[in-house]
Amino acid sequence: KNFSRLTPNKAHQLGCCVYSSDVWRSGLVMEWTLGPDQAAALSLLLKAQSKATVMSVCKESFLHRNGKVPEMVVATLAKALDVQPLEANKLILAMCQLIKNVLFEGLSDARSIAALFPENFHENLKALLAEAIARNLPEWKLLVNKDQVSLPHLVDFDWRVDVKTASDSVSRMSQPTCLVQMKIQDSPKQVGELPAVKSVNVEFSKEALDTMLDGLGKIRDQLSSVAKST
């Protein structure tokens, strides 16, 4: 289809993502907003008996934003709101899209999130959803970063100094060594997966530890130099 002739009003009718009229005239896409079908789906939350239900929908939508929503989640929400499963599924999908765009746009406060809703959206529900999403954003951004393809990362470490009192080599008798235990977590292989943390134990002599610390010091200096230049 030729979308070059798609006006904002027509986009609303089709349930597409909608942008401001200034953006359409300029030909630049700058800000995503909820379409009418998505707004209508989210309005079903007006049937929620408590704020806890709204908070639960936000969290479940984040967890399943990139995959199929489990039938059990849909059924539970449909029962809580007294709606059909199809309506509950549309609600969660609309919330998934909203959360994904909030993360993509890098929004961080309730006011900027509220601006994504159409002007005729229920004010109290808009404020509640914007506040709920904003409150969870720090944790969600951290989880999104962890979901990205990356090398295993250091979670924690511990160390102690030992002195060898017995060895098969006379030269190693009564030599202090440093034992370092590093807790490493692999990158997740599936959405929503939390990889297990495994421990790696390393023994350093004084000389080996000096060499490693010297190398780490150079890395720190280089990172500081790059940070200042940017």
mmCIF file of C-alpha atoms in Angstrom:
data_model
loop_
_atom_site.group_PDB
_atom_site.id
_atom_site.type_symbol
_atom_site.label_atom_id
_atom_site.label_comp_id
_atom_site.label_asym_id
_atom_site.label_seq_id
_atom_site.Cartn_x
_atom_site.Cartn_y
_atom_site.Cartn_z
ATOM 1 C CA LYS A 1 0.000 0.000 0.000
ATOM 2 C CA ASN A 2 1.029 3.581 -0.587
ATOM 3 C CA PHE A 3 1.444 5.068 2.902
ATOM 4 C CA SER A 4 2.712 8.387 1.548
ATOM 5 C CA ARG A 5 -0.919 9.548 1.274
ATOM 6 C CA LEU A 6 -1.894 8.235 4.719
ATOM 7 C CA THR A 7 -3.206 11.166 6.751
ATOM 8 C CA PRO A 8 -3.251 11.260 10.565
ATOM 9 C CA ASN A 9 -7.055 10.815 10.591
ATOM 10 C CA LYS A 10 -6.843 7.808 8.278
ATOM 11 C CA ALA A 11 -4.059 6.354 10.430
ATOM 12 C CA HIS A 12 -6.343 6.631 13.458
ATOM 13 C CA GLN A 13 -9.068 4.772 11.587
ATOM 14 C CA LEU A 14 -6.636 1.972 10.723
ATOM 15 C CA GLY A 15 -5.326 1.739 14.282
ATOM 16 C CA CYS A 16 -1.802 2.616 13.205
ATOM 17 C CA CYS A 17 0.847 4.330 15.280
ATOM 18 C CA VAL A 18 0.066 8.037 15.120
ATOM 19 C CA TYR A 19 2.349 11.071 15.022
ATOM 20 C CA SER A 20 1.739 14.767 15.443
ATOM 21 C CA SER A 21 0.474 16.762 12.419
ATOM 22 C CA ASP A 22 3.668 18.841 12.334
ATOM 23 C CA VAL A 23 5.665 15.646 12.013
ATOM 24 C CA TRP A 24 3.484 14.426 9.159
ATOM 25 C CA ARG A 25 3.884 17.695 7.282
ATOM 26 C CA SER A 26 7.652 17.680 7.739
ATOM 27 C CA GLY A 27 7.946 14.028 6.729
ATOM 28 C CA LEU A 28 9.898 13.212 9.892
ATOM 29 C CA VAL A 29 8.823 10.613 12.448
ATOM 30 C CA MET A 30 9.665 11.946 15.891
ATOM 31 C CA GLU A 31 7.219 10.684 18.493
ATOM 32 C CA TRP A 32 4.977 7.641 18.737
ATOM 33 C CA THR A 33 1.514 7.922 20.280
ATOM 34 C CA LEU A 34 -1.262 5.449 20.999
ATOM 35 C CA GLY A 35 -3.670 4.683 18.190
ATOM 36 C CA PRO A 36 -7.439 4.578 18.881
ATOM 37 C CA ASP A 37 -7.646 0.778 19.000
ATOM 38 C CA GLN A 38 -4.788 0.593 21.486
ATOM 39 C CA ALA A 39 -6.314 3.361 23.593
ATOM 40 C CA ALA A 40 -9.674 1.571 23.587
ATOM 41 C CA ALA A 41 -8.000 -1.658 24.706
ATOM 42 C CA LEU A 42 -6.189 0.093 27.568
ATOM 43 C CA SER A 43 -9.461 1.725 28.630
ATOM 44 C CA LEU A 44 -10.662 -1.722 29.731
ATOM 45 C CA LEU A 45 -8.492 -1.168 32.810
ATOM 46 C CA LEU A 46 -11.233 1.154 34.056
ATOM 47 C CA LYS A 47 -12.955 -2.096 35.086
ATOM 48 C CA ALA A 48 -10.069 -3.019 37.395
ATOM 49 C CA GLN A 49 -11.108 -3.383 41.028
ATOM 50 C CA SER A 50 -7.766 -2.171 42.372
ATOM 51 C CA LYS A 51 -4.511 -0.477 41.431
ATOM 52 C CA ALA A 52 -2.774 -3.812 42.020
ATOM 53 C CA THR A 53 -4.469 -5.202 38.903
ATOM 54 C CA VAL A 54 -3.169 -2.308 36.824
ATOM 55 C CA MET A 55 0.344 -2.759 38.212
ATOM 56 C CA SER A 56 0.181 -6.481 37.439
ATOM 57 C CA VAL A 57 -0.818 -5.806 33.823
ATOM 58 C CA CYS A 58 2.144 -3.447 33.421
ATOM 59 C CA LYS A 59 4.606 -6.003 34.776
ATOM 60 C CA GLU A 60 3.202 -8.929 32.804
ATOM 61 C CA SER A 61 3.229 -6.844 29.629
ATOM 62 C CA PHE A 62 6.888 -5.981 30.123
ATOM 63 C CA LEU A 63 7.810 -9.631 30.670
ATOM 64 C CA HIS A 64 6.007 -10.766 27.496
ATOM 65 C CA ARG A 65 6.601 -7.691 25.317
ATOM 66 C CA ASN A 66 8.675 -9.638 22.770
ATOM 67 C CA GLY A 67 6.805 -12.915 22.662
ATOM 68 C CA LYS A 68 3.415 -14.590 22.863
ATOM 69 C CA VAL A 69 1.417 -13.812 25.984
ATOM 70 C CA PRO A 70 0.749 -17.051 27.934
ATOM 71 C CA GLU A 71 -2.890 -18.175 27.898
ATOM 72 C CA MET A 72 -2.915 -18.351 31.692
ATOM 73 C CA VAL A 73 -1.974 -14.663 31.947
ATOM 74 C CA VAL A 74 -4.724 -13.721 29.486
ATOM 75 C CA ALA A 75 -7.304 -15.866 31.287
ATOM 76 C CA THR A 76 -6.415 -14.416 34.684
ATOM 77 C CA LEU A 77 -6.746 -10.862 33.402
ATOM 78 C CA ALA A 78 -10.021 -11.614 31.599
ATOM 79 C CA LYS A 79 -11.485 -12.966 34.836
ATOM 80 C CA ALA A 80 -10.230 -10.001 36.884
ATOM 81 C CA LEU A 81 -11.769 -7.474 34.470
ATOM 82 C CA ASP A 82 -14.830 -9.568 33.570
ATOM 83 C CA VAL A 83 -14.070 -9.351 29.839
ATOM 84 C CA GLN A 84 -13.546 -11.844 27.040
ATOM 85 C CA PRO A 85 -10.076 -13.420 26.639
ATOM 86 C CA LEU A 86 -9.734 -11.780 23.216
ATOM 87 C CA GLU A 87 -10.277 -8.355 24.794
ATOM 88 C CA ALA A 88 -7.789 -9.132 27.565
ATOM 89 C CA ASN A 89 -5.223 -10.213 24.990
ATOM 90 C CA LYS A 90 -5.680 -6.962 23.030
ATOM 91 C CA LEU A 91 -5.223 -5.028 26.265
ATOM 92 C CA ILE A 92 -1.930 -6.742 27.064
ATOM 93 C CA LEU A 93 -0.667 -6.315 23.496
ATOM 94 C CA ALA A 94 -1.490 -2.590 23.638
ATOM 95 C CA MET A 95 0.363 -2.299 26.942
ATOM 96 C CA CYS A 96 3.321 -4.215 25.464
ATOM 97 C CA GLN A 97 3.500 -1.739 22.575
ATOM 98 C CA LEU A 98 3.269 1.224 24.929
ATOM 99 C CA ILE A 99 6.061 -0.071 27.167
ATOM 100 C CA LYS A 100 8.306 -0.922 24.191
ATOM 101 C CA ASN A 101 7.954 2.585 22.807
ATOM 102 C CA VAL A 102 8.579 4.175 26.207
ATOM 103 C CA LEU A 103 11.826 2.199 26.419
ATOM 104 C CA PHE A 104 12.741 2.936 22.801
ATOM 105 C CA GLU A 105 12.148 6.680 23.181
ATOM 106 C CA GLY A 106 14.178 6.733 26.407
ATOM 107 C CA LEU A 107 11.373 8.363 28.401
ATOM 108 C CA SER A 108 11.930 8.549 32.151
ATOM 109 C CA ASP A 109 9.094 10.458 33.833
ATOM 110 C CA ALA A 110 5.336 10.176 34.118
ATOM 111 C CA ARG A 111 4.669 13.467 32.328
ATOM 112 C CA SER A 112 6.468 12.444 29.121
ATOM 113 C CA ILE A 113 4.792 9.021 29.197
ATOM 114 C CA ALA A 114 1.358 10.612 29.623
ATOM 115 C CA ALA A 115 2.009 12.637 26.451
ATOM 116 C CA LEU A 116 1.839 9.388 24.443
ATOM 117 C CA PHE A 117 -1.877 9.036 25.204
ATOM 118 C CA PRO A 118 -4.564 10.716 23.069
ATOM 119 C CA GLU A 119 -6.145 13.858 24.500
ATOM 120 C CA ASN A 120 -9.528 12.210 25.039
ATOM 121 C CA PHE A 121 -8.105 9.323 27.104
ATOM 122 C CA HIS A 122 -9.449 8.999 30.671
ATOM 123 C CA GLU A 123 -7.316 11.397 32.739
ATOM 124 C CA ASN A 124 -7.151 9.379 35.971
ATOM 125 C CA LEU A 125 -6.300 6.141 34.168
ATOM 126 C CA LYS A 126 -3.704 7.954 32.068
ATOM 127 C CA ALA A 127 -2.049 9.338 35.201
ATOM 128 C CA LEU A 128 -2.109 5.929 36.901
ATOM 129 C CA LEU A 129 -0.578 4.116 33.919
ATOM 130 C CA ALA A 130 2.065 6.788 33.376
ATOM 131 C CA GLU A 131 3.042 6.671 37.045
ATOM 132 C CA ALA A 132 3.109 2.858 37.138
ATOM 133 C CA ILE A 133 5.346 2.636 34.076
ATOM 134 C CA ALA A 134 7.647 5.432 35.285
ATOM 135 C CA ARG A 135 8.030 3.726 38.666
ATOM 136 C CA ASN A 136 9.163 0.469 37.040
ATOM 137 C CA LEU A 137 11.404 2.008 34.373
ATOM 138 C CA PRO A 138 14.723 1.868 36.313
ATOM 139 C CA GLU A 139 14.328 -1.876 36.888
ATOM 140 C CA TRP A 140 13.058 -2.509 33.351
ATOM 141 C CA LYS A 141 15.936 -0.629 31.734
ATOM 142 C CA LEU A 142 18.384 -2.694 33.758
ATOM 143 C CA LEU A 143 16.714 -5.928 32.646
ATOM 144 C CA VAL A 144 16.636 -4.783 29.009
ATOM 145 C CA ASN A 145 20.381 -4.112 29.114
ATOM 146 C CA LYS A 146 20.969 -7.574 30.562
ATOM 147 C CA ASP A 147 18.882 -9.134 27.766
ATOM 148 C CA GLN A 148 21.177 -7.691 25.111
ATOM 149 C CA VAL A 149 23.775 -9.926 23.485
ATOM 150 C CA SER A 150 26.943 -9.594 25.538
ATOM 151 C CA LEU A 151 29.783 -11.483 27.130
ATOM 152 C CA PRO A 152 29.435 -12.913 30.644
ATOM 153 C CA HIS A 153 29.709 -10.186 33.260
ATOM 154 C CA LEU A 154 31.085 -9.968 36.789
ATOM 155 C CA VAL A 155 28.359 -9.950 39.460
ATOM 156 C CA ASP A 156 30.503 -9.971 42.615
ATOM 157 C CA PHE A 157 33.881 -11.053 43.911
ATOM 158 C CA ASP A 158 35.617 -11.942 47.183
ATOM 159 C CA TRP A 159 39.246 -12.510 48.135
ATOM 160 C CA ARG A 160 41.543 -13.646 50.894
ATOM 161 C CA VAL A 161 45.283 -14.005 51.493
ATOM 162 C CA ASP A 162 46.716 -17.436 52.319
ATOM 163 C CA VAL A 163 50.208 -18.545 53.272
ATOM 164 C CA LYS A 164 51.301 -21.931 51.993
ATOM 165 C CA THR A 165 52.791 -24.149 54.711
ATOM 166 C CA ALA A 166 53.243 -27.238 52.562
ATOM 167 C CA SER A 167 54.204 -27.675 48.924
ATOM 168 C CA ASP A 168 55.955 -30.066 46.571
ATOM 169 C CA SER A 169 58.394 -27.253 45.816
ATOM 170 C CA VAL A 170 60.706 -25.792 48.456
ATOM 171 C CA SER A 171 60.648 -22.419 46.690
ATOM 172 C CA ARG A 172 56.885 -22.151 47.298
ATOM 173 C CA MET A 173 56.995 -22.818 51.045
ATOM 174 C CA SER A 174 55.620 -19.988 53.244
ATOM 175 C CA GLN A 175 54.718 -17.897 50.208
ATOM 176 C CA PRO A 176 51.666 -15.627 50.520
ATOM 177 C CA THR A 177 49.074 -16.025 47.769
ATOM 178 C CA CYS A 178 45.831 -14.258 46.990
ATOM 179 C CA LEU A 179 42.722 -16.347 46.354
ATOM 180 C CA VAL A 180 40.048 -14.515 44.366
ATOM 181 C CA GLN A 181 36.522 -15.859 43.927
ATOM 182 C CA MET A 182 34.617 -14.217 41.061
ATOM 183 C CA LYS A 183 30.874 -14.698 40.553
ATOM 184 C CA ILE A 184 30.115 -14.700 36.812
ATOM 185 C CA GLN A 185 26.730 -14.544 35.090
ATOM 186 C CA ASP A 186 26.308 -15.554 31.445
ATOM 187 C CA SER A 187 24.213 -13.477 29.064
ATOM 188 C CA PRO A 188 20.594 -14.722 28.758
ATOM 189 C CA LYS A 189 19.799 -16.932 25.767
ATOM 190 C CA GLN A 190 16.012 -16.440 25.920
ATOM 191 C CA VAL A 191 13.717 -13.521 26.732
ATOM 192 C CA GLY A 192 12.832 -13.446 30.414
ATOM 193 C CA GLU A 193 15.545 -15.980 31.286
ATOM 194 C CA LEU A 194 17.776 -15.260 34.281
ATOM 195 C CA PRO A 195 21.050 -17.192 33.855
ATOM 196 C CA ALA A 196 22.582 -18.878 36.877
ATOM 197 C CA VAL A 197 25.560 -17.308 38.613
ATOM 198 C CA LYS A 198 28.670 -19.483 38.739
ATOM 199 C CA SER A 199 31.833 -19.059 40.804
ATOM 200 C CA VAL A 200 35.376 -19.040 39.419
ATOM 201 C CA ASN A 201 38.309 -19.342 41.830
ATOM 202 C CA VAL A 202 41.719 -17.971 40.848
ATOM 203 C CA GLU A 203 45.004 -18.070 42.772
ATOM 204 C CA PHE A 204 47.574 -15.272 42.344
ATOM 205 C CA SER A 205 51.133 -14.988 43.537
ATOM 206 C CA LYS A 206 52.300 -11.531 44.564
ATOM 207 C CA GLU A 207 54.055 -11.075 41.232
ATOM 208 C CA ALA A 208 51.061 -12.225 39.186
ATOM 209 C CA LEU A 209 48.756 -9.978 41.194
ATOM 210 C CA ASP A 210 51.059 -6.981 40.664
ATOM 211 C CA THR A 211 51.045 -7.625 36.913
ATOM 212 C CA MET A 212 47.244 -7.890 36.796
ATOM 213 C CA LEU A 213 46.713 -4.740 38.884
ATOM 214 C CA ASP A 214 49.102 -2.826 36.642
ATOM 215 C CA GLY A 215 47.130 -3.918 33.585
ATOM 216 C CA LEU A 216 43.792 -3.042 35.208
ATOM 217 C CA GLY A 217 45.170 0.375 36.134
ATOM 218 C CA LYS A 218 46.024 1.051 32.477
ATOM 219 C CA ILE A 219 42.547 -0.059 31.420
ATOM 220 C CA ARG A 220 40.977 2.276 34.008
ATOM 221 C CA ASP A 221 43.062 5.210 32.784
ATOM 222 C CA GLN A 222 42.119 4.552 29.161
ATOM 223 C CA LEU A 223 38.417 4.295 29.994
ATOM 224 C CA SER A 224 38.607 7.563 31.932
ATOM 225 C CA SER A 225 40.300 9.231 28.959
ATOM 226 C CA VAL A 226 37.604 7.999 26.562
ATOM 227 C CA ALA A 227 34.829 9.130 28.933
ATOM 228 C CA LYS A 228 36.287 12.641 29.171
ATOM 229 C CA SER A 229 36.619 12.952 25.398
ATOM 230 C CA THR A 230 32.961 12.070 24.872
#
